[in-house]
Amino acid sequence: MKFFVDTADVDAIRELNDLGMVDGVTTNPSLILKSGRDIKEVTKEICDMVSGPVSAECVALDYDGMMSEAAELAKIADNITIKLPLTWDGLKACKELTSNGTMVNVTLCFSANQALLAAKAGATFISPFVGRLDDLNVDGMELISDIRTIYDNYGFETQILVASIRTANHMKDAALIGADVATAPPGVIKGMAKHILTDKGLEQFMADWEKTGQKIV
Ligand code: E4P
């Protein structure tokens, strides 16, 4: 499973990227707001750092507006992926852009039918939002499983990009289901290294080592 980082925080991306943990980046208008940076400037900086796909989201709601914004965002770098909402106009723009070789990430997906439409429109990535479904007591991972089955049934090449990830368990579940990509905030990716028994084991080893009175270096 590929790891994308869901942030526009350049320092956080760099830390994970230096460790080889970053296969791509996703941003959205809320994350751009949080970064306090200009969208084109920060996206360029991210694209220069990360070789994988970097999603930049259009904010127009109509087809023509989306196409104009997509053209502008695509100028930033070769690894830009245009992020479009799962609306009828978004699907139309997706079809047009992917037919011309532009990568498209269709976002705000909350149902298997929406994911089916995105695949038919040639989306490179579909972003189902698991956390926001979980917030409503709907099992977000069941949606991932359904989309996996549907895409495999018909050999769709659209990659399932699990989004709105809130916990390390979401990462594990996405990998078990066979999602192609998971995009998560830096804290969730770093949190995957944590285990209480690792901490307790280290504590014990350190205490016993101290008692040996030895030094390695
Ligand atoms: C990623 O592409 C999405 O924009 C993001 O994962 C949404 O996450 P949220 O539900 O935590 O805002």
PDB file of C-alpha atoms and ligand atoms in Angstrom, residues 6 26 28 83 129 132 163-164 166 183, ligand 1:
ATOM      1  CA  ASP A   6      -2.497  14.411   3.967  1.00  0.00           C
ATOM      2  CA  THR A  26      -2.851  15.142  -0.764  1.00  0.00           C
ATOM      3  CA  ASN A  28      -7.427  20.287   0.158  1.00  0.00           C
ATOM      4  CA  LYS A  83      -8.439  16.886  -7.277  1.00  0.00           C
ATOM      5  CA  PHE A 129     -13.583   9.385   3.263  1.00  0.00           C
ATOM      6  CA  ARG A 132     -16.221  11.223   8.138  1.00  0.00           C
ATOM      7  CA  ALA A 163      -8.884   9.327   2.830  1.00  0.00           C
ATOM      8  CA  SER A 164     -10.083  11.003   6.004  1.00  0.00           C
ATOM      9  CA  ARG A 166      -7.934   9.309  11.711  1.00  0.00           C
ATOM     10  CA  THR A 183      -3.505   9.232   2.816  1.00  0.00           C
TER      11      THR A 183
HETATM   12  C1  E4P B   1      -7.796  13.841   1.494  1.00  0.00           C
HETATM   13  O1  E4P B   1      -7.669  13.836   0.287  1.00  0.00           O
HETATM   14  C2  E4P B   1      -8.957  14.456   2.180  1.00  0.00           C
HETATM   15  O2  E4P B   1      -9.129  15.747   1.761  1.00  0.00           O
HETATM   16  C3  E4P B   1      -8.766  14.352   3.665  1.00  0.00           C
HETATM   17  O3  E4P B   1      -8.277  13.050   3.972  1.00  0.00           O
HETATM   18  C4  E4P B   1     -10.003  14.686   4.457  1.00  0.00           C
HETATM   19  O4  E4P B   1      -9.770  14.386   5.800  1.00  0.00           O
HETATM   20  P1  E4P B   1     -10.712  14.932   6.986  1.00  0.00           P
HETATM   21  O5  E4P B   1     -12.021  14.219   6.921  1.00  0.00           O
HETATM   22  O6  E4P B   1      -9.960  14.587   8.238  1.00  0.00           O
HETATM   23  O7  E4P B   1     -10.833  16.394   6.768  1.00  0.00           O
END
